[in-house]
mmCIF file of C-alpha atoms and ligand atoms in Angstrom:
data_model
loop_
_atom_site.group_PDB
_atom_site.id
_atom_site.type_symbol
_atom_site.label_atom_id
_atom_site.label_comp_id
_atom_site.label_asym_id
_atom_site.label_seq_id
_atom_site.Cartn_x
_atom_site.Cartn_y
_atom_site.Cartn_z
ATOM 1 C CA UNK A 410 113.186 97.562 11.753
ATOM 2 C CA UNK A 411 111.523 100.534 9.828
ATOM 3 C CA UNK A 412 111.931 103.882 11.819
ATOM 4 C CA UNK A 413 108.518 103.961 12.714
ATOM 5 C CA UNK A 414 108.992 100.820 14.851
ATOM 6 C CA UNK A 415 111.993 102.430 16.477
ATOM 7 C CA UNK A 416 110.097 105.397 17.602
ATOM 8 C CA UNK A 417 107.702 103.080 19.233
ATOM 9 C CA UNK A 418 110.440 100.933 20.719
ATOM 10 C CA UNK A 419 112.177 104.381 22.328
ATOM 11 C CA UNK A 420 108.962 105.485 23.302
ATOM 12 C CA UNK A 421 108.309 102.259 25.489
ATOM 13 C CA UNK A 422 111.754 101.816 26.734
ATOM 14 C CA UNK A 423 111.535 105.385 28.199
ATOM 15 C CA UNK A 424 108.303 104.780 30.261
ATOM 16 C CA UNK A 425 109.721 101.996 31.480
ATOM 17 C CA UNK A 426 113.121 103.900 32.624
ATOM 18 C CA UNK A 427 110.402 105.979 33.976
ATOM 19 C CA UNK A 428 109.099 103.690 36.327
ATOM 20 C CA UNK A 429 112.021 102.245 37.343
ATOM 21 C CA UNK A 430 113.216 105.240 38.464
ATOM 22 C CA UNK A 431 111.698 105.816 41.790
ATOM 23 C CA UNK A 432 112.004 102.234 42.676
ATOM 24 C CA UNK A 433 115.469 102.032 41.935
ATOM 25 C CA UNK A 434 116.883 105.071 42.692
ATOM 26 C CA UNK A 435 117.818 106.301 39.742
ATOM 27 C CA UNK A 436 118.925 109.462 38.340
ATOM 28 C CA UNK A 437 117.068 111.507 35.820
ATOM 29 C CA UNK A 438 120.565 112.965 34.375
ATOM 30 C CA UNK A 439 121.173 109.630 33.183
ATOM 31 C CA UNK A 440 117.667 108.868 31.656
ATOM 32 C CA UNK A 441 117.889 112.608 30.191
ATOM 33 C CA UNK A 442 121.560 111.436 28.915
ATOM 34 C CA UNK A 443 120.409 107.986 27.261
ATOM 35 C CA UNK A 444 117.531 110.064 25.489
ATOM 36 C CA UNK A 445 118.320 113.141 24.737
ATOM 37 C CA UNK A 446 122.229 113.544 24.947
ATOM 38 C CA UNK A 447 124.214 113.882 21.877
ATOM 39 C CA UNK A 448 124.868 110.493 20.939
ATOM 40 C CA UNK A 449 121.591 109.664 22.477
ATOM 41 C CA UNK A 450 118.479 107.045 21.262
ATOM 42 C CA UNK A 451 116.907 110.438 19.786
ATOM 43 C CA UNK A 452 119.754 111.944 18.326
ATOM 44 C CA UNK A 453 120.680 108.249 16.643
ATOM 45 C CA UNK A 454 117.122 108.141 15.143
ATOM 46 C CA UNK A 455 117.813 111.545 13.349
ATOM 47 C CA UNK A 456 120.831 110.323 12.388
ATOM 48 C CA UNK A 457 118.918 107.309 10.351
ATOM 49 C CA UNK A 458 116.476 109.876 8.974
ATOM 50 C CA UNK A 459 119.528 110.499 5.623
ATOM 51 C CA UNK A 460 118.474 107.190 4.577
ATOM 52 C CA UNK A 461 114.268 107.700 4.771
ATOM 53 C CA UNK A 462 113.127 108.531 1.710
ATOM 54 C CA UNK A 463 112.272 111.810 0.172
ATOM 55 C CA UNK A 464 108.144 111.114 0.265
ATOM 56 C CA UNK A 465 108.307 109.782 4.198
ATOM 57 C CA UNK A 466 110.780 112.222 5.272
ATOM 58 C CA UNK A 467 108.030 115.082 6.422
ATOM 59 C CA UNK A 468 106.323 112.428 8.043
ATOM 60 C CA UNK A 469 109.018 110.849 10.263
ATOM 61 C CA UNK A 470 110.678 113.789 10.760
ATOM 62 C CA UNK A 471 107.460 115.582 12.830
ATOM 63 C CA UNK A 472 107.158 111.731 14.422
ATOM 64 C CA UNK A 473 110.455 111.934 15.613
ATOM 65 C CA UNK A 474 109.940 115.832 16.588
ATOM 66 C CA UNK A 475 107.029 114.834 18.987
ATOM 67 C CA UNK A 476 108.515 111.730 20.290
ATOM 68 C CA UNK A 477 111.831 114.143 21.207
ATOM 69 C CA UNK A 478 109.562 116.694 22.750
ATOM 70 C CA UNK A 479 107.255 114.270 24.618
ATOM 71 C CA UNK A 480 110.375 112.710 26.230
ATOM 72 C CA UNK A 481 111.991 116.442 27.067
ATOM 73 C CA UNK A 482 108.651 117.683 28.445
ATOM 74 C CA UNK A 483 108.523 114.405 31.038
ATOM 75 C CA UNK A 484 112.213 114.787 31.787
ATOM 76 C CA UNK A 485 111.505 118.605 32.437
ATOM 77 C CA UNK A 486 108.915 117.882 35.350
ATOM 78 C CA UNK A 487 110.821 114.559 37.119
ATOM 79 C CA UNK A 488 113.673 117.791 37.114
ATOM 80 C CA UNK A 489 111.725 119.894 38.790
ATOM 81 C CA UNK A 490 110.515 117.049 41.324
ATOM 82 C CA UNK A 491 113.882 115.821 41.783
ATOM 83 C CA UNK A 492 114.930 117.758 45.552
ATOM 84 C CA UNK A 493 118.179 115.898 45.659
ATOM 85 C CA UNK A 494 119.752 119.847 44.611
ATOM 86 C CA UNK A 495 120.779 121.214 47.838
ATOM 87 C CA UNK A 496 119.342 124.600 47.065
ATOM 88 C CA UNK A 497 115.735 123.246 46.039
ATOM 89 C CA UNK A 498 115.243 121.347 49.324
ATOM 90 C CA UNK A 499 113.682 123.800 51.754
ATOM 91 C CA UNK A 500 110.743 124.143 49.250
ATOM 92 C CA UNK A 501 109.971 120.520 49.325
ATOM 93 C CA UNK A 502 109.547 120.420 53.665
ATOM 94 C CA UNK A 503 106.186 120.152 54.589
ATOM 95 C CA UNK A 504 105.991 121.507 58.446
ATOM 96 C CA UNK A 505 102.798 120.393 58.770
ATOM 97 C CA UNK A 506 103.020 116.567 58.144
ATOM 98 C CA UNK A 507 103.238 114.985 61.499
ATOM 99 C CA UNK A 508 106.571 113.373 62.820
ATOM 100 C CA UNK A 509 107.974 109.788 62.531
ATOM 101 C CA UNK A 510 106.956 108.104 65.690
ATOM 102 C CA UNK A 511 109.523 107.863 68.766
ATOM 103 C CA UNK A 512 110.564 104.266 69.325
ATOM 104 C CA UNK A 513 108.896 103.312 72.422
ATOM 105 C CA UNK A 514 110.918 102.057 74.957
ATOM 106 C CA UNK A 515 109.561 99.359 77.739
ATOM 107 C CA UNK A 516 110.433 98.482 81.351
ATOM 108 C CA UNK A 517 113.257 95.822 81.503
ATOM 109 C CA UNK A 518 110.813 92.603 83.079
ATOM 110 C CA UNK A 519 113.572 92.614 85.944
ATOM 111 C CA UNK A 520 112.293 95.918 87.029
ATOM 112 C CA UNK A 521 108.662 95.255 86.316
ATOM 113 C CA UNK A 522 109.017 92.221 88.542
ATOM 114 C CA UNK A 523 110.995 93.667 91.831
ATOM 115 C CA UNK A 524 108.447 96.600 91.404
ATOM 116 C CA UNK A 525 105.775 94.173 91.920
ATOM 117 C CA UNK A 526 107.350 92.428 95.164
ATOM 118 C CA UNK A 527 108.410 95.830 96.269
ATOM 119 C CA UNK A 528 104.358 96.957 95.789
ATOM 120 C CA UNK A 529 103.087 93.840 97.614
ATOM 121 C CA UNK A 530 105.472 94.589 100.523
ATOM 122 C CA UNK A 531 104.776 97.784 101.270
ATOM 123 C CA UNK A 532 101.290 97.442 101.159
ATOM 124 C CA UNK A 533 101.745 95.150 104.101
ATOM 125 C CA UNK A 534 103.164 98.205 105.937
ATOM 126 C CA UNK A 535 107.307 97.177 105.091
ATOM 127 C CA UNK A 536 109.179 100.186 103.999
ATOM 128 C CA UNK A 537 112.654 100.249 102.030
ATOM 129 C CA UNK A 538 116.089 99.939 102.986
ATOM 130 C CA UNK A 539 119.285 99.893 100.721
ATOM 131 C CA UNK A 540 122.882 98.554 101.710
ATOM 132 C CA UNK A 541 125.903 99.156 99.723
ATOM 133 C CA UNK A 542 127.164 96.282 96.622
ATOM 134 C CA UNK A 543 130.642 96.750 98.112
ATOM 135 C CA UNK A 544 130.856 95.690 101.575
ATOM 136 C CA UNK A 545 132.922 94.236 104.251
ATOM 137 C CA UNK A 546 133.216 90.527 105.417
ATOM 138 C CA UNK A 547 131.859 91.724 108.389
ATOM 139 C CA UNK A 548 128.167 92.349 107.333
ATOM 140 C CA UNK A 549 128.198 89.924 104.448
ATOM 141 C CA UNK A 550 129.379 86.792 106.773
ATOM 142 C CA UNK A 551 131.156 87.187 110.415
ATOM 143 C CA UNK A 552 127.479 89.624 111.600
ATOM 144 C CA UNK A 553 125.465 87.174 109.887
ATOM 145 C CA UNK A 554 127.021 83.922 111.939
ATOM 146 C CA UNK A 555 129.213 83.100 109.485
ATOM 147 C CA UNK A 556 132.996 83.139 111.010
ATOM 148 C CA UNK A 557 135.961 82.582 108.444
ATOM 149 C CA UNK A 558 136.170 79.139 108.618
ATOM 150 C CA UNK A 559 132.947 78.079 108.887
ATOM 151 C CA UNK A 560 131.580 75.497 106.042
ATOM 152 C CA UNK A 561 128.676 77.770 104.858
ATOM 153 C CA UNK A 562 131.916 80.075 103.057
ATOM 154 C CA UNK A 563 132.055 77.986 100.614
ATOM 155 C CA UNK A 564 128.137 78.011 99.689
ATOM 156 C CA UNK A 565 128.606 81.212 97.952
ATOM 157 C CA UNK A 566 131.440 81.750 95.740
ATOM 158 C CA UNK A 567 132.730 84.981 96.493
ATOM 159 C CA UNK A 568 134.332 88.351 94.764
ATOM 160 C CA UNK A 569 137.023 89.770 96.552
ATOM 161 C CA UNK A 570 138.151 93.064 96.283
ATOM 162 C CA UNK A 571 140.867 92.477 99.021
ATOM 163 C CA UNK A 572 140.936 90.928 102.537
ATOM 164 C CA UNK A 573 137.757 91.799 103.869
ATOM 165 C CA UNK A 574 136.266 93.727 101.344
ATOM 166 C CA UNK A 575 134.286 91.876 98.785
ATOM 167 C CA UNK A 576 131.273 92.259 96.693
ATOM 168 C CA UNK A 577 128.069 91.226 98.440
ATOM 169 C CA UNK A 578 126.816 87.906 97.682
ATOM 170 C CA UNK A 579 123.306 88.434 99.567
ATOM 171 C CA UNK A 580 120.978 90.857 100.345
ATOM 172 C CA UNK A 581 121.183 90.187 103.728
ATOM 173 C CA UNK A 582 124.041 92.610 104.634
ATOM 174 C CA UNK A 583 121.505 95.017 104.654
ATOM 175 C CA UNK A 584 119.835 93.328 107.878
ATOM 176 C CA UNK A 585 123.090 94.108 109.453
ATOM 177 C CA UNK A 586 123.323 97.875 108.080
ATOM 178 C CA UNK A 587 119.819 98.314 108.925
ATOM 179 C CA UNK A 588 119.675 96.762 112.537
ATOM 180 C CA UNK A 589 122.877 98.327 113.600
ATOM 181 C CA UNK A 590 121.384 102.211 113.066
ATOM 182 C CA UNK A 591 117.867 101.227 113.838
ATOM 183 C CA UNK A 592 116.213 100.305 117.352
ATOM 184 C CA UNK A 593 113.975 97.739 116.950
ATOM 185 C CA UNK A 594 110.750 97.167 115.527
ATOM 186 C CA UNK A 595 111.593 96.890 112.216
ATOM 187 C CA UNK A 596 109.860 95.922 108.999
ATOM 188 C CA UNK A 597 112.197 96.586 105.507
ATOM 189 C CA UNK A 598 112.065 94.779 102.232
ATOM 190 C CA UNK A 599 115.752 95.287 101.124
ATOM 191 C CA UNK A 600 116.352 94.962 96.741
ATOM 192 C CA UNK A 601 119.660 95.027 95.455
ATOM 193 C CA UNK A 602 121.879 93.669 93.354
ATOM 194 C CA UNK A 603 124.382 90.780 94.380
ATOM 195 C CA UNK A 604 127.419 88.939 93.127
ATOM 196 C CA UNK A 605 128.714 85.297 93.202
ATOM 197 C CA UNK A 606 131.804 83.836 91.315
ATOM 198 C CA UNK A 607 129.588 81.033 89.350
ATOM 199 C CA UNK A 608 130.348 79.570 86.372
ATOM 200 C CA UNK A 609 128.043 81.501 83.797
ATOM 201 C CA UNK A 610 125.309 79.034 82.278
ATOM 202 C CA UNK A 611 121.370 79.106 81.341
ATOM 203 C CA UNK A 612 120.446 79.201 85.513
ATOM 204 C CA UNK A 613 123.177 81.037 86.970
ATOM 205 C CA UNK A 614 124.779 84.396 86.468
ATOM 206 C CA UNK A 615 128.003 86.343 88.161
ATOM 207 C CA UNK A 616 125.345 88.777 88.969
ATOM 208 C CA UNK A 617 121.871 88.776 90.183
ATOM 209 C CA UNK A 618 119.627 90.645 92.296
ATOM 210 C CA UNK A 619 117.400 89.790 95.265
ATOM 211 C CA UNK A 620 115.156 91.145 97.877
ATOM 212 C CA UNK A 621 115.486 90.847 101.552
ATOM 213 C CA UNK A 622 112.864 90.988 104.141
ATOM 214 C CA UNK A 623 113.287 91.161 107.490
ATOM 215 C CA UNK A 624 110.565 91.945 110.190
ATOM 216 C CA UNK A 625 111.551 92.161 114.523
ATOM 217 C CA UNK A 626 109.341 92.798 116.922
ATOM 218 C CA UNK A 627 108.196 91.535 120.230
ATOM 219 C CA UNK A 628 107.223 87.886 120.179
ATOM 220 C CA UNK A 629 107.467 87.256 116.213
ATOM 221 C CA UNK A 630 106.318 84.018 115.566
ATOM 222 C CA UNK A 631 106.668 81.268 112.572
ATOM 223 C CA UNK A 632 103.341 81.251 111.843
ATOM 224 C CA UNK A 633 103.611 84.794 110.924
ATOM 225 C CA UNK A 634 106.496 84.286 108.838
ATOM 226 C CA UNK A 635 104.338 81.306 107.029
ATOM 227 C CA UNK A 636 101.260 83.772 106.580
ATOM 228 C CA UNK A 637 103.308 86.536 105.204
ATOM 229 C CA UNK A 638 105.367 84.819 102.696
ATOM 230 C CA UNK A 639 102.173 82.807 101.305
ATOM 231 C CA UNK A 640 99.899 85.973 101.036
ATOM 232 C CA UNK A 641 102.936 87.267 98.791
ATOM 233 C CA UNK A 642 103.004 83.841 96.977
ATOM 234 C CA UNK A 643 99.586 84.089 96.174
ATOM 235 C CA UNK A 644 99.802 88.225 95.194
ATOM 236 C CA UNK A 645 102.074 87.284 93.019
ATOM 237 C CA UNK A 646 101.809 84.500 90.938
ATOM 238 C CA UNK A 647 97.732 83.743 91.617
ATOM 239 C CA UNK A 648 95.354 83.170 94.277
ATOM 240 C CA UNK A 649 95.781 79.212 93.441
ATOM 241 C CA UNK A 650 99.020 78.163 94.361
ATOM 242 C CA UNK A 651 99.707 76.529 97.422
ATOM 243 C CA UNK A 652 103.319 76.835 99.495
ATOM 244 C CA UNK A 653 105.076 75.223 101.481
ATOM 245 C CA UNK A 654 107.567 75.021 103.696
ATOM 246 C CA UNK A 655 110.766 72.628 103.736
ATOM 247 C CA UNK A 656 113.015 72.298 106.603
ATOM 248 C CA UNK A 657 116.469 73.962 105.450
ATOM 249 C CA UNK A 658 119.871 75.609 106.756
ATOM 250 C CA UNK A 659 120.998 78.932 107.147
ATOM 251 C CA UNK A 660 123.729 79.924 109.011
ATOM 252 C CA UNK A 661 121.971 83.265 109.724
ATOM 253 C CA UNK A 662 118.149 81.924 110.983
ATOM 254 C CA UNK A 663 116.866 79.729 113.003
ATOM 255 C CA UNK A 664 114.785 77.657 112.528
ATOM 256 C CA UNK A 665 115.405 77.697 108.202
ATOM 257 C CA UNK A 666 113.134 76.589 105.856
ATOM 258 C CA UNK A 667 112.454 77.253 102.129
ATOM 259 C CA UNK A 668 109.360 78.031 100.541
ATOM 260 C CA UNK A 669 108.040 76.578 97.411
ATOM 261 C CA UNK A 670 104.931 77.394 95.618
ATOM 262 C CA UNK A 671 102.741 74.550 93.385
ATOM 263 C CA UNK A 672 104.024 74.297 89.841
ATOM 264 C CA UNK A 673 101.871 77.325 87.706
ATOM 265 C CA UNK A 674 103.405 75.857 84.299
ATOM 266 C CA UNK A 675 101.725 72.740 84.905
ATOM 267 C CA UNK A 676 99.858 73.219 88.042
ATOM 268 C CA UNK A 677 101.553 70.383 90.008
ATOM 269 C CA UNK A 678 101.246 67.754 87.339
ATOM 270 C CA UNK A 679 104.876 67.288 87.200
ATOM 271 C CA UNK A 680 106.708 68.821 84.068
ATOM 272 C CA UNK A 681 110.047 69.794 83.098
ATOM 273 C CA UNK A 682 110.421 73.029 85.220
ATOM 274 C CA UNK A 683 109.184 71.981 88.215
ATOM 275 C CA UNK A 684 111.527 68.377 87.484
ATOM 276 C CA UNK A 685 108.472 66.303 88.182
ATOM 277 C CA UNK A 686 108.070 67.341 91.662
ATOM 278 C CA UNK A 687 105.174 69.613 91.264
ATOM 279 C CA UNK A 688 106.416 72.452 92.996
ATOM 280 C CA UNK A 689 109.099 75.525 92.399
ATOM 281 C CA UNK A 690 111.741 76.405 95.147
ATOM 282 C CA UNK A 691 111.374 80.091 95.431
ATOM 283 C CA UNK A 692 112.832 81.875 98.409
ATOM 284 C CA UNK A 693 114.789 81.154 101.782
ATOM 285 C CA UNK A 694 113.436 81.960 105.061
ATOM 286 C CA UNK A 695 113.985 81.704 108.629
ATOM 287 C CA UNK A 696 113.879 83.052 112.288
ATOM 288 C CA UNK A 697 116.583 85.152 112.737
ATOM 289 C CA UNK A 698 119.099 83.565 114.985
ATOM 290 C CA UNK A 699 119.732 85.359 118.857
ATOM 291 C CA UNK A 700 123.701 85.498 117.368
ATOM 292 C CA UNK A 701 122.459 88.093 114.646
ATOM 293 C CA UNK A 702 120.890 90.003 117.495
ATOM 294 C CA UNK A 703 123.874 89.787 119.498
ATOM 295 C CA UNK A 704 126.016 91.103 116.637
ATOM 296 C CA UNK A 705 123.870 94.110 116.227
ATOM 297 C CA UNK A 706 123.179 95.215 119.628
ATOM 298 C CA UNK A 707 120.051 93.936 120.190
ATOM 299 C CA UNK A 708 118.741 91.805 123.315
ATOM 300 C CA UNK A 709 118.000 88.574 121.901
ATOM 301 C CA UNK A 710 115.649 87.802 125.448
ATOM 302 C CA UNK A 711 113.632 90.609 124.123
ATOM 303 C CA UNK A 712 113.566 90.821 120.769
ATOM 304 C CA UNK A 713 112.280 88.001 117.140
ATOM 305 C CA UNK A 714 112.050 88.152 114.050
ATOM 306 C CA UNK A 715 111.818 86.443 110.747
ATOM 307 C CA UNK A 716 114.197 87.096 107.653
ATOM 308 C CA UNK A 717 113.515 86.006 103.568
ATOM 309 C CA UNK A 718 115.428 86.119 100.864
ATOM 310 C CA UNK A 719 114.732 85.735 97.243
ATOM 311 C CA UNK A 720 116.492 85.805 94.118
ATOM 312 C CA UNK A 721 114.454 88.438 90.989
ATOM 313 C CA UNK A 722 115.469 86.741 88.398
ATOM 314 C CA UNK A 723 113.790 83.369 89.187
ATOM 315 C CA UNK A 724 110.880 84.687 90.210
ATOM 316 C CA UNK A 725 110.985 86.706 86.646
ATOM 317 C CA UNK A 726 112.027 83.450 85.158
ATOM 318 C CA UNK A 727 109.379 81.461 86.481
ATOM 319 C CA UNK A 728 106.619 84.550 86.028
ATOM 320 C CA UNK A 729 107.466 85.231 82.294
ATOM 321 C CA UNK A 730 108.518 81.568 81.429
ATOM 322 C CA UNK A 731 112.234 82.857 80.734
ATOM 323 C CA UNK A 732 114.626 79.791 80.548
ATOM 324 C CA UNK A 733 117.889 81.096 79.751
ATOM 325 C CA UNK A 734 119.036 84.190 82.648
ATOM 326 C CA UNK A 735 121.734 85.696 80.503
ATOM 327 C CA UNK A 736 118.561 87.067 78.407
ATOM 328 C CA UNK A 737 117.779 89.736 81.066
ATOM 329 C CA UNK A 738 122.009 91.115 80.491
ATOM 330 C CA UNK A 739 122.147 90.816 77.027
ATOM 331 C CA UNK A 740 120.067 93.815 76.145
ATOM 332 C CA UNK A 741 118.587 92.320 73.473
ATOM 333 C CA UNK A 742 115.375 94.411 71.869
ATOM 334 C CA UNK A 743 113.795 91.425 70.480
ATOM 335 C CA UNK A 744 113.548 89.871 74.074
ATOM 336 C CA UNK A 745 113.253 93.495 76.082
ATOM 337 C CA UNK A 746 109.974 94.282 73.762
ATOM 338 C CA UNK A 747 108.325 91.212 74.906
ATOM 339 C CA UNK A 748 107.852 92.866 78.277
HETATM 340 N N1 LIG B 1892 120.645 85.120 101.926
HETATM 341 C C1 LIG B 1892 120.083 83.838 101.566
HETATM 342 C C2 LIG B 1892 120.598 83.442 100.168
HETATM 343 O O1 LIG B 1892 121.159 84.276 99.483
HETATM 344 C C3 LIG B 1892 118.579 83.870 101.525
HETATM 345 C C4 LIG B 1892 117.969 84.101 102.879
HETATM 346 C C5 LIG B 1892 117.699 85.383 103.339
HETATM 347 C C6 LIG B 1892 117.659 83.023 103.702
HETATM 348 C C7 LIG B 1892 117.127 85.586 104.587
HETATM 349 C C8 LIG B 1892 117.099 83.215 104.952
HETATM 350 C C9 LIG B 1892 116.827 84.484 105.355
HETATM 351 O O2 LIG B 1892 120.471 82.323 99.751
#
């Protein structure tokens, strides 16, 4: 390949090092090194000039002179671009260009959601009360008629921090807490979380959280309990669903029941969620029973009331279409963002 050629060939490989440069990172003390360094592609060309003859040697030489300058001159101004030299860098900070965004953060849906059944609550005139996660079997069983013994135990797996202290498995402790420094009326949502010793799968967790209503006044009826709970229903999932009531047992209300509200995934055609019944089981419910008066001091003769209890993360589940729980604990940004 005649030297001409070779100048040509240099010339082109350099613009490409050129342009690889930014993309890959590269340093100009190694393109400056390949070029221009002693045993460099220039200094080899003037090397093969000795064997160009006499005539052509003017010629090539000022060829290989410009092609030598060209290549410093470049070299010169990626140097003086280059900031990577510590003392160079406070030159190349531009205060005025405007910051990287902060990565917004969002409200966990858990929150969103007992914010929502908190808002609907006190809007029909409940306020809040809070009872402690650690308590005593007293006001998580024996105040709410369940003795030691008795069958209903066993419905909630419990977490024992010794004899008769334990973490809460319900809410409805706090009716106890509440009622026992309270006279009566009373009207109080009660969130929190809750624990139960369940094995951990896609429905069930060893920690949830629910929200507790109770409401006692003078002659507190069913209906009322009925009207309450389906005004909620309908504030929060739509003004279409329909409820309804199913006779059921707790230990702590009498009579029980449980509400359910019409299917919203496939408005009561029968689907997967709803296991071709049409309707979701959302919350538990009752009168409270005279021996949860009697436990807190208050005269059953005189006094009613109706209780609820519901568990957040199925009503987040079945709000946000969320069918695994262990999603809301993981912490997962991909998930959270959604929200
Ligand atoms: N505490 C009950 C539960 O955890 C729910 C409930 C609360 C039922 C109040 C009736 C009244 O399942």
């Amino acid at each position: 390949m005649s030297i001409t050629d070779q100048i040509q060939q240099v010339r082109s490989e350099f613009q490409t090092d050129l342009k690889s440069l930014s993309s890959e990172n590269g340093s100009v003390d190694t393109i400056r090194i390949k070029y221009l360094g002693r045993k460099g592609l220039v200094a080899s060309l003037f090397v093969q000039m000795g064997s160009v003859s006499k005539e052509e040697r003017p010629h090539m030489g000022q060829a290989l002179n410009e092609l030598k300058s060209e290549i410093s001159t470049q070299i010169d101004t990626l140097g003086s671009g280059d900031n990577s030299q510590g003392e160079n860098r406070e030159e190349f900070i531009d205060y005025t260009l405007p910051s990287d965004p902060l990565p917004a953060g969002s409200i966990h849906p858990l929150s969103q959601v007992m914010e929502e059944i908190k808002s609907i609550f006190l809007r029909l005139g409940f306020s809040m009360a809070y009872g402690p996660e650690i308590d005593t079997e007293f006001y998580n069983f024996e105040a709410l008629n369940i003795p030691r013994h008795h069958p209903a135990r066993d419905m909630q797996d419990t977490f024992y921090i010794s004899e008769s202290v334990l973490l809460r498995t319900h809410t409805s402790d706090t009716q106890i807490h509440f009622m026992e420094s309270h006279d009566p009326p009373v009207r109080i949502i009660a969130p929190g979380r809750v624990y139960r010793n369940e094995d951990i799968s896609v429905r069930s967790y060893c920690l949830f959280h629910q929200i507790e209503g109770l409401y006692v006044d003078k002659g507190v009826t069913f209906a009322e309990l009925k009207g309450t709970l389906d005004y909620f229903a309908k504030e929060l999932f739509g003004k279409k669903v329909k409820t309804r009531f199913r006779p059921s047992y707790f230990p702590f209300t009498e009579p029980s029941a449980e509400m359910d509200v019409s299917c919203i995934f496939c408005k009561s055609k029968g689907c997967n969620i709803c296991k071709k019944t049409g309707w979701l089981e959302i919350l538990g419910c009752g009168m409270v029973d005279p021996e949860v008066f009697k436990a807190v001091q208050y005269n059953p003769e005189k006094w009613t009331g109706y209780a609820f209890g519901m568990g957040i993360e199925r009503m987040a589940m079945l709000k946000y279409g969320v069918e695994d729980i262990r999603l809301f604990y993981n912490g997962d940004v991909r998930f959270l963002r959604q929200f």
